[in-house]
Amino acid sequence: MAQWQEVSEKSKLHPKPVGLVLQYGTAGFRTNADHLDHVMFRMGLLATLRSINTKAIIGVMVTASHNPEEDNGVKLIDPMGEMLTPAWEVYATQLANAEQDHLITVLKDLVQKESIDLTNQEAEVFVGRDTRSSSARLSDAVLDGVTALDGRSKDYGLVTTPQLHYMVCCCNTRGGYGKASVEGYYSKLSQAFIQLTKSAPNRTDDQKCLLVDGANGIGALKLREMEPYLQGALKVSLFCDGTGGKLNHQCGADFVKVQQNSPKGIVMKAGERCCSFDGDADRIVYYYSDDHGRFHLLDGDKIATLISTFLKELLTKAGLDLKIAVVQTAYANGSSTRYLEDTMKVIVRCAKTGVKHLHHVAQEFDIGVYFEANGHGTVLFSKAAEAKIQQLCDDSEGERQGAATLLKNSVDLINQTVGDAISDMLLIEAILAIKGMTVQQWDAIYTDLPNRQLKVKVSDRRVIDTKDAERKTVSPAGLQEAIDRLVERHQDGRSFVRPSGTEDVVRVYSEAATQESADALGHEVSLAVYRLAGGVGGEPKPLE
Ligand code: NG1
Ligand code: ZN
């Protein structure tokens, strides 16, 4: 077939470094930007085949999220705006790693396995990119891949990851989810936000102010673009807006969460509400500094708690019997899980790291609130739940109708396709306004257990195998027993380890009654990993 010959020729313009092997990680491929041109071209091919296969538009986002500016990566988006289905992650890996002379065989295998009919089939791929200097040329490589298989493409240029998810969903639902443009996105979210905050008439100008760290990335650009649509309902002071600093460098949601400290250079007044996006604006964390200058982080767990409490109260007021659950990962602070289960009496589920896993579990409920502790998350409403909310808006009156309308506006404000820093931020701001809550009051709902996240380098992180949503290890032999013995020595101790899906490290998490204890436990478990799982480089040192 002539087409295969053409694909093969075009592929030579995007040569694969011989021997380079990449894994489809927690959320796609991610590595130094210099090694990704061939991957991008091939993901263009893959997205085109997936589009024919699903008879729907597929999205390809060029970004390495919270990782350094020098890195890049790619995230694939399935028809309803969700992440690429796991079966196709396998094809993605095979394609990315095929040597040039084997590429066509791999493609043909895929076409055969999925019974893809290449004749007279329309394919369309939406492409977006973040602000990295390498992103423009890499997204061109994706577009080349689409063209090589005669697919149509639409280049959205600079957009946040969740904006591209939104576009894909809008088009595949023929506008049912909204208008597939950035203006459509801004209008939909802004209108919902303005409607919601009308229920907080006593909101002062002070309460409308929010400091936002844009991680020097796309989120800053897009938030600035959105501001006019918000009509003064939120007064954003944007810093790390990309005009000076480097992407994700000493700023952004990941820096703040991992360092448990504010971004470098930001001046926070005591009690002022601040939040940080990550490099592609699909994560958000909040924080503030108290009267003694102490830093307080409100992470994904605190966000999930605030949102689920708000929604549960509205369900009660509306008299709606819908099953609501919170989905977390093993990284969720133990205090949050206890509070949600014991005080809030909501169902809590633990999923493996990676939002695709949380998303999947959240779909089992009428309302599934899912958040990773790092601030990536959203809320899913089942079709039946949305219909019941709509019906109540139409048919009821008084307090019930008021609550149903708030629920309906919340549905419109939430980006259900994926975690979205802008949408999450607006929802949180609306909830705080409606509940008349300060950031301190929100923080005081429960007290986090002190915790620590560490990394250990090992020669092959695949030697670590886990079970029970990554809370226990099954290999290497003896590691879980060692962790159990160490945990026992610390009050309220909990620790687990897992191989990272995005970095060549083993991640260690620990929490305990005091910071000293959490740090000591983290160090002791790191040593156990180093000794039992083939550590490389020097032994992990205790924290200073
Ligand atoms: P890995 O590297 O697999 O731990 C990290 C985050 C995930 C997720 C992905 C994708 C932690 C501990 N892990 O995955 O939650 O966000 O990156 O970006 O934060
Ligand atoms: Zn991200």
XYZ file of C-alpha atoms and ligand atoms in Angstrom:
564
model
C 0.000 0.000 0.000
C 1.393 3.362 -1.091
C 0.395 5.033 2.150
C 2.709 2.898 4.295
C 5.619 3.784 2.053
C 4.772 7.472 2.515
C 4.520 7.116 6.301
C 7.853 5.373 6.379
C 9.504 8.123 4.311
C 8.011 10.886 6.466
C 9.087 9.080 9.598
C 12.705 9.361 8.450
C 12.344 13.130 8.891
C 11.631 12.450 12.571
C 14.415 9.950 13.287
C 14.386 7.866 16.401
C 17.678 7.793 18.312
C 18.670 4.135 17.898
C 18.228 2.116 21.061
C 16.240 4.784 22.930
C 13.444 3.153 24.930
C 10.698 5.183 26.602
C 7.788 4.047 28.738
C 4.281 5.475 28.651
C 4.312 6.822 32.188
C 1.640 7.871 34.652
C 0.317 10.401 32.124
C 2.092 9.841 28.815
C 5.691 10.093 27.599
C 7.992 12.502 29.326
C 11.730 13.100 28.996
C 14.300 15.634 27.819
C 12.784 17.590 24.912
C 15.712 16.717 22.618
C 14.666 13.063 22.532
C 11.031 13.467 21.656
C 10.675 14.471 18.009
C 10.067 10.905 16.777
C 7.685 10.222 19.672
C 5.590 13.245 18.708
C 5.400 12.231 15.030
C 4.372 8.731 16.036
C 1.772 9.973 18.520
C 0.333 11.943 15.604
C 0.030 8.621 13.763
C -1.428 6.895 16.800
C -3.993 9.635 17.464
C -5.116 9.442 13.826
C -5.638 5.684 14.059
C -7.430 6.093 17.374
C -9.675 8.710 15.779
C -10.630 6.334 12.948
C -11.112 3.564 15.497
C -13.435 5.591 17.747
C -15.012 7.666 14.953
C -14.330 10.697 17.103
C -11.860 13.502 17.598
C -8.744 12.670 19.617
C -6.526 15.199 21.401
C -2.747 15.420 21.664
C -1.274 17.799 24.227
C 2.426 18.634 24.127
C 3.541 19.319 27.689
C 5.711 18.013 30.496
C 3.414 19.491 33.120
C 5.246 20.272 36.390
C 8.619 18.999 35.134
C 11.534 21.304 34.249
C 11.495 23.583 31.192
C 14.114 21.386 29.453
C 11.751 18.395 29.470
C 8.721 17.828 27.367
C 6.092 15.178 26.905
C 2.800 14.236 25.369
C -0.639 13.418 26.747
C -3.299 11.762 24.580
C -6.973 12.547 25.014
C -9.799 10.107 24.267
C -13.231 11.081 22.835
C -15.049 12.172 25.989
C -12.045 14.210 27.105
C -10.712 11.436 29.303
C -7.158 10.104 29.165
C -6.163 7.520 26.575
C -7.524 4.067 27.346
C -4.849 1.747 28.867
C -5.035 -0.779 25.996
C -3.799 1.915 23.633
C -1.012 2.949 26.013
C 0.542 -0.371 25.053
C 0.383 0.532 21.346
C 1.767 3.979 22.148
C 4.780 2.394 23.834
C 5.337 -0.057 20.963
C 5.165 2.753 18.400
C 7.431 5.097 20.340
C 10.081 2.413 20.718
C 9.984 0.785 17.257
C 13.173 1.254 15.253
C 12.646 2.901 11.846
C 12.696 -0.330 9.822
C 10.166 -1.934 12.155
C 7.727 0.968 12.400
C 5.399 -0.067 9.584
C 5.115 -3.612 10.939
C 4.062 -2.217 14.322
C 1.507 0.075 12.661
C 0.090 -2.721 10.543
C -0.195 -4.966 13.616
C -2.148 -2.264 15.419
C -4.453 -1.729 12.444
C -5.107 -5.444 12.262
C -5.613 -5.991 16.003
C -8.105 -3.137 16.257
C -9.722 -3.977 12.878
C -9.191 -0.423 11.680
C -10.489 0.191 8.178
C -8.209 2.775 6.619
C -10.276 3.251 3.480
C -12.696 6.172 3.314
C -12.296 6.887 6.991
C -12.265 10.390 8.390
C -9.870 11.180 11.194
C -9.476 14.384 13.176
C -6.932 15.282 15.821
C -6.847 18.363 18.058
C -3.379 19.512 19.078
C -2.373 21.878 21.874
C 0.839 22.856 23.595
C 2.269 24.516 26.681
C 4.737 27.435 26.787
C 7.989 25.421 26.735
C 10.432 26.629 24.087
C 10.478 23.134 22.555
C 6.698 22.776 22.400
C 6.092 24.539 19.069
C 8.443 22.325 17.068
C 7.255 19.208 18.867
C 3.608 19.976 18.153
C 4.595 20.456 14.487
C 5.936 16.909 14.583
C 2.549 15.700 15.911
C 0.791 17.523 13.058
C 3.180 15.883 10.558
C 2.187 12.484 11.908
C -1.505 13.259 11.469
C -0.957 14.452 7.898
C 1.115 11.372 7.050
C -2.004 9.245 7.607
C -4.251 11.757 5.796
C -5.914 12.830 9.017
C -7.334 16.304 9.556
C -5.975 18.357 12.395
C -6.808 21.472 14.311
C -3.993 23.236 16.061
C -5.236 25.055 19.169
C -1.749 26.390 19.803
C -1.113 27.551 23.348
C -3.752 26.085 25.665
C -3.794 24.495 29.092
C -4.074 20.693 29.173
C -7.613 20.828 30.615
C -8.666 23.327 27.939
C -7.702 20.836 25.240
C -9.601 18.054 27.072
C -12.595 20.396 27.135
C -12.355 21.118 23.368
C -12.257 17.410 22.525
C -15.292 16.720 24.713
C -17.237 19.714 23.325
C -16.744 18.641 19.728
C -17.459 14.967 20.290
C -20.684 15.831 22.130
C -21.568 18.205 19.271
C -21.588 21.183 21.587
C -23.418 19.378 24.394
C -20.561 20.082 26.776
C -19.985 23.640 25.563
C -18.515 25.611 22.687
C -15.179 24.225 21.478
C -13.135 27.396 21.708
C -11.175 29.155 24.430
C -13.873 31.851 24.428
C -16.497 29.117 24.894
C -14.509 27.776 27.837
C -14.085 31.209 29.433
C -17.763 32.073 28.991
C -19.084 28.787 30.346
C -16.924 28.850 33.471
C -17.266 32.582 34.113
C -21.031 32.546 33.854
C -21.287 29.634 36.263
C -18.902 31.381 38.674
C -20.790 34.664 38.524
C -24.091 32.854 39.120
C -22.659 30.966 42.096
C -21.152 34.022 43.746
C -24.501 35.825 43.494
C -25.426 33.569 46.423
C -22.796 35.360 48.475
C -24.073 38.948 48.400
C -22.043 40.026 51.423
C -18.719 39.166 49.855
C -16.313 42.012 50.468
C -13.745 43.303 47.988
C -11.062 41.826 50.229
C -12.622 38.392 49.933
C -12.551 38.705 46.152
C -8.742 39.001 46.133
C -6.573 36.029 45.335
C -2.825 35.706 44.722
C -2.138 33.257 41.889
C 1.248 31.710 41.051
C 1.072 30.781 37.356
C 4.274 28.641 37.534
C 5.611 30.866 34.733
C 3.508 28.778 32.396
C 0.423 28.505 30.238
C -1.983 28.831 33.180
C -0.792 32.398 33.783
C -1.378 33.334 30.150
C -4.823 31.803 30.037
C -5.965 33.202 33.361
C -5.029 36.671 32.201
C -7.026 36.079 28.999
C -10.004 34.967 31.073
C -10.055 37.874 33.523
C -12.407 40.162 31.512
C -14.994 37.368 31.381
C -15.071 37.263 35.201
C -16.313 40.855 35.310
C -14.582 41.679 38.559
C -16.167 38.767 40.449
C -12.625 37.677 41.264
C -9.634 39.979 41.646
C -6.537 38.049 40.693
C -2.995 39.205 41.487
C -0.926 37.103 39.168
C 2.731 36.397 39.841
C 5.190 33.962 38.226
C 3.321 34.963 35.091
C 6.086 33.951 32.692
C 7.399 37.440 32.039
C 10.569 36.944 34.067
C 11.152 33.580 35.678
C 11.629 30.086 34.354
C 8.815 27.550 34.025
C 8.188 25.588 37.251
C 11.467 26.877 38.684
C 11.071 27.538 42.416
C 7.382 28.091 41.813
C 4.286 26.199 40.768
C 2.083 23.635 42.492
C 4.644 20.831 42.580
C 7.355 23.016 44.114
C 4.959 24.305 46.773
C 3.584 20.854 47.604
C 6.916 19.057 47.750
C 8.880 21.849 49.476
C 5.907 22.673 51.706
C 6.817 26.294 51.211
C 5.711 29.335 49.217
C 7.137 30.062 45.742
C 10.397 32.004 45.814
C 10.009 35.758 45.660
C 6.318 36.013 46.531
C 5.311 38.406 49.261
C 2.306 37.160 51.212
C 0.512 39.185 53.837
C -0.651 37.212 56.868
C -3.872 35.366 56.122
C -3.853 36.226 52.407
C -5.268 33.474 50.167
C -2.770 32.204 47.580
C -2.739 29.379 45.070
C -0.249 27.829 42.653
C -0.896 26.157 39.286
C 1.476 23.672 37.708
C 3.121 24.060 34.274
C 0.106 22.960 32.226
C -2.552 24.151 34.696
C -4.108 20.812 35.561
C -3.063 20.999 39.220
C -3.669 23.539 41.969
C -2.759 23.912 45.626
C -3.715 26.693 48.060
C -1.716 28.147 50.950
C -1.343 31.090 53.294
C 1.010 32.404 55.888
C -0.295 32.885 59.462
C 0.327 35.741 61.923
C 3.609 34.103 62.993
C 4.815 33.787 59.405
C 4.175 30.041 59.410
C 3.332 28.513 56.036
C 0.095 26.486 55.723
C -0.582 24.285 52.699
C -4.082 23.343 51.565
C -3.474 20.490 49.169
C -5.670 18.223 47.064
C -6.980 16.483 50.187
C -8.153 19.751 51.726
C -9.655 20.718 48.366
C -11.536 17.410 48.068
C -12.813 17.846 51.622
C -14.084 21.371 50.975
C -15.789 20.432 47.712
C -17.357 17.200 48.965
C -18.643 18.909 52.128
C -20.214 21.663 50.031
C -21.841 19.231 47.601
C -23.079 16.950 50.378
C -24.716 19.866 52.197
C -26.421 20.935 48.974
C -27.691 17.405 48.334
C -29.236 17.369 51.806
C -30.867 20.768 51.301
C -32.135 19.746 47.878
C -33.450 16.457 49.277
C -31.545 14.561 46.594
C -30.542 11.010 47.377
C -27.340 10.718 45.355
C -24.342 8.597 46.292
C -21.278 10.784 46.760
C -17.744 9.481 47.251
C -14.232 10.865 47.537
C -11.454 9.047 45.682
C -7.887 9.501 46.936
C -4.503 7.833 46.510
C -2.112 6.435 49.106
C -0.535 9.920 49.231
C -3.682 11.346 50.843
C -2.942 12.614 54.313
C -4.217 10.140 56.933
C -6.073 12.956 58.715
C -8.104 13.722 55.609
C -9.219 10.129 55.169
C -10.191 9.903 58.835
C -12.110 13.188 58.715
C -13.993 12.258 55.550
C -14.955 8.808 56.790
C -15.585 9.455 60.478
C -16.930 13.005 60.577
C -18.288 13.636 57.103
C -19.512 10.057 56.695
C -18.724 9.982 53.007
C -17.481 6.918 51.173
C -13.711 7.088 50.613
C -11.901 4.967 48.033
C -8.180 4.593 47.423
C -6.899 4.284 43.842
C -3.465 3.854 42.323
C -1.462 7.035 41.595
C -2.357 8.716 38.314
C -5.593 10.547 37.661
C -6.771 8.015 35.113
C -7.116 5.506 37.963
C -8.964 7.950 40.204
C -11.214 9.045 37.350
C -12.194 5.451 36.708
C -13.143 4.787 40.338
C -15.026 8.102 40.598
C -17.231 7.015 37.677
C -18.771 4.324 39.900
C -20.708 6.933 41.911
C -23.479 9.479 41.261
C -20.984 12.126 42.337
C -17.302 11.205 42.492
C -14.918 13.798 43.912
C -11.367 12.760 43.107
C -8.128 14.490 43.997
C -4.513 13.512 44.258
C -2.809 15.116 47.255
C -0.687 17.094 44.780
C -3.788 19.007 43.690
C -4.820 17.210 40.518
C -8.500 16.423 40.549
C -12.081 17.203 39.683
C -15.651 16.037 40.264
C -17.655 13.650 38.082
C -21.456 13.654 37.934
C -23.263 10.685 36.419
C -25.702 11.481 33.629
C -28.545 10.389 35.934
C -27.313 12.729 38.688
C -27.155 15.656 36.273
C -30.669 14.915 35.054
C -32.044 14.775 38.618
C -30.370 18.078 39.482
C -31.793 19.700 36.347
C -35.249 18.347 37.056
C -35.200 19.714 40.574
C -34.156 23.139 39.269
C -37.199 23.096 36.994
C -39.794 21.541 39.295
C -39.081 22.663 42.847
C -39.225 25.921 44.740
C -37.825 27.648 47.799
C -34.770 26.239 49.566
C -34.778 23.033 47.525
C -34.682 24.936 44.279
C -31.973 27.241 45.629
C -29.795 24.250 46.488
C -30.521 22.568 43.143
C -29.538 25.741 41.288
C -26.253 25.914 43.199
C -25.626 22.272 42.277
C -26.436 22.982 38.629
C -24.051 25.969 38.536
C -21.362 23.856 40.192
C -21.785 21.211 37.481
C -21.276 23.912 34.844
C -18.222 25.332 36.591
C -16.476 21.989 36.960
C -14.364 20.620 34.113
C -15.423 16.995 34.347
C -12.984 15.802 31.707
C -9.844 16.168 33.843
C -8.329 18.103 36.764
C -8.296 21.789 35.858
C -6.512 24.426 37.952
C -8.635 27.317 36.644
C -11.949 25.525 37.084
C -10.955 24.134 40.505
C -9.794 27.573 41.612
C -13.107 29.162 40.652
C -15.087 26.419 42.378
C -13.065 26.799 45.572
C -13.413 30.590 45.478
C -17.172 30.256 44.986
C -17.527 27.771 47.851
C -15.511 29.934 50.248
C -17.636 32.939 49.252
C -20.957 31.105 49.651
C -19.958 29.560 52.971
C -18.434 32.854 54.135
C -15.279 30.978 55.044
C -11.737 32.315 55.374
C -8.763 30.266 54.224
C -7.866 29.730 57.903
C -11.314 28.330 58.660
C -11.034 26.020 55.681
C -7.592 24.907 56.869
C -8.920 24.236 60.371
C -11.441 21.607 59.183
C -8.796 19.041 60.094
C -5.082 19.139 60.891
C -2.707 17.399 58.490
C -0.380 14.790 59.895
C 3.223 15.921 59.297
C 4.583 14.100 56.266
C 7.543 13.808 53.955
C 8.101 12.731 50.347
C 11.551 11.467 49.371
C 13.154 9.869 46.315
C 15.615 6.985 46.182
C 17.679 6.098 43.120
C 17.892 2.393 42.352
C 19.403 0.580 39.388
C 16.017 -0.731 38.204
C 12.897 0.644 39.843
C 10.780 -2.149 38.306
C 12.054 -4.509 41.020
C 9.462 -2.846 43.244
C 6.019 -4.315 42.818
C 3.040 -3.115 44.832
C -0.504 -4.148 45.769
C -3.483 -2.731 47.634
C -3.547 0.519 45.584
C 0.224 0.865 46.101
C -0.033 0.871 49.890
C 2.021 -2.340 50.235
C 4.995 -3.799 48.378
C 5.080 -7.446 47.276
C 8.668 -7.330 46.011
C 11.604 -7.212 46.613
C 11.396 -9.816 49.354
C 11.574 -8.440 52.872
C 10.910 -4.792 52.003
C 7.318 -4.668 53.263
C 8.307 -6.414 56.499
C 11.107 -3.866 56.955
C 8.710 -0.966 56.364
C 6.178 -2.470 58.818
C 8.849 -2.720 61.529
C 9.968 0.896 60.996
C 6.406 2.257 60.937
C 5.618 0.596 64.269
C 8.246 2.707 66.017
C 6.487 5.990 65.135
C 3.278 7.300 66.619
C 0.580 7.585 63.912
C 3.224 6.304 61.512
C 2.421 5.292 57.944
C 4.785 4.812 55.041
C 4.770 3.260 51.587
C 7.041 3.174 48.569
C 6.366 2.872 44.836
C 8.291 3.258 41.609
C 7.554 6.626 39.999
C 5.787 6.490 36.646
C 7.359 9.729 35.442
C 10.888 9.781 36.896
C 13.593 7.169 37.260
C 13.250 7.023 41.048
C 11.470 5.185 43.820
C 9.196 7.482 45.789
C 9.030 7.182 49.575
C 6.128 8.640 51.547
C 5.975 8.882 55.315
C 3.715 10.498 57.852
C 3.717 10.537 61.647
C 2.612 12.513 64.680
C 5.481 15.016 64.455
C 7.569 16.378 61.572
C 10.757 14.996 63.154
C 9.178 11.590 63.340
C 7.844 11.746 59.743
C 11.294 12.813 58.532
C 13.055 10.088 60.490
C 10.630 7.452 59.234
C 11.056 8.675 55.642
C 14.824 8.417 55.991
C 14.709 4.955 57.559
C 12.400 3.645 54.828
C 14.622 5.243 52.152
C 17.566 3.308 53.588
C 15.553 0.082 53.504
C 14.716 0.708 49.835
C 18.332 1.543 49.073
C 19.551 -1.654 50.708
C 16.855 -4.077 49.554
C 15.985 -2.698 46.104
C 19.407 -2.034 44.594
C 20.141 1.574 45.520
C 22.702 3.453 43.444
C 24.890 6.442 44.365
C 25.472 7.329 47.993
C 23.237 6.080 50.807
C 20.277 8.364 51.549
C 21.257 10.922 54.185
C 19.041 11.988 57.078
C 17.146 15.248 56.525
C 18.848 18.297 57.939
P 4.779 9.611 39.630
O 6.067 10.137 39.108
O 4.304 8.322 39.041
O 4.770 9.587 41.137
C 3.645 12.022 39.425
C 2.693 12.324 40.555
C 1.324 11.782 40.177
C 0.852 12.336 38.845
C 1.958 12.156 37.795
C 1.613 12.760 36.457
C 3.127 12.331 42.967
C 3.608 11.575 44.132
N 3.125 11.681 41.795
O 3.644 10.636 39.206
O 0.434 12.081 41.190
O 0.446 13.657 38.955
O 3.204 12.653 38.239
O 1.856 14.113 36.379
O 2.772 13.509 43.100
Zn 0.155 19.076 35.038
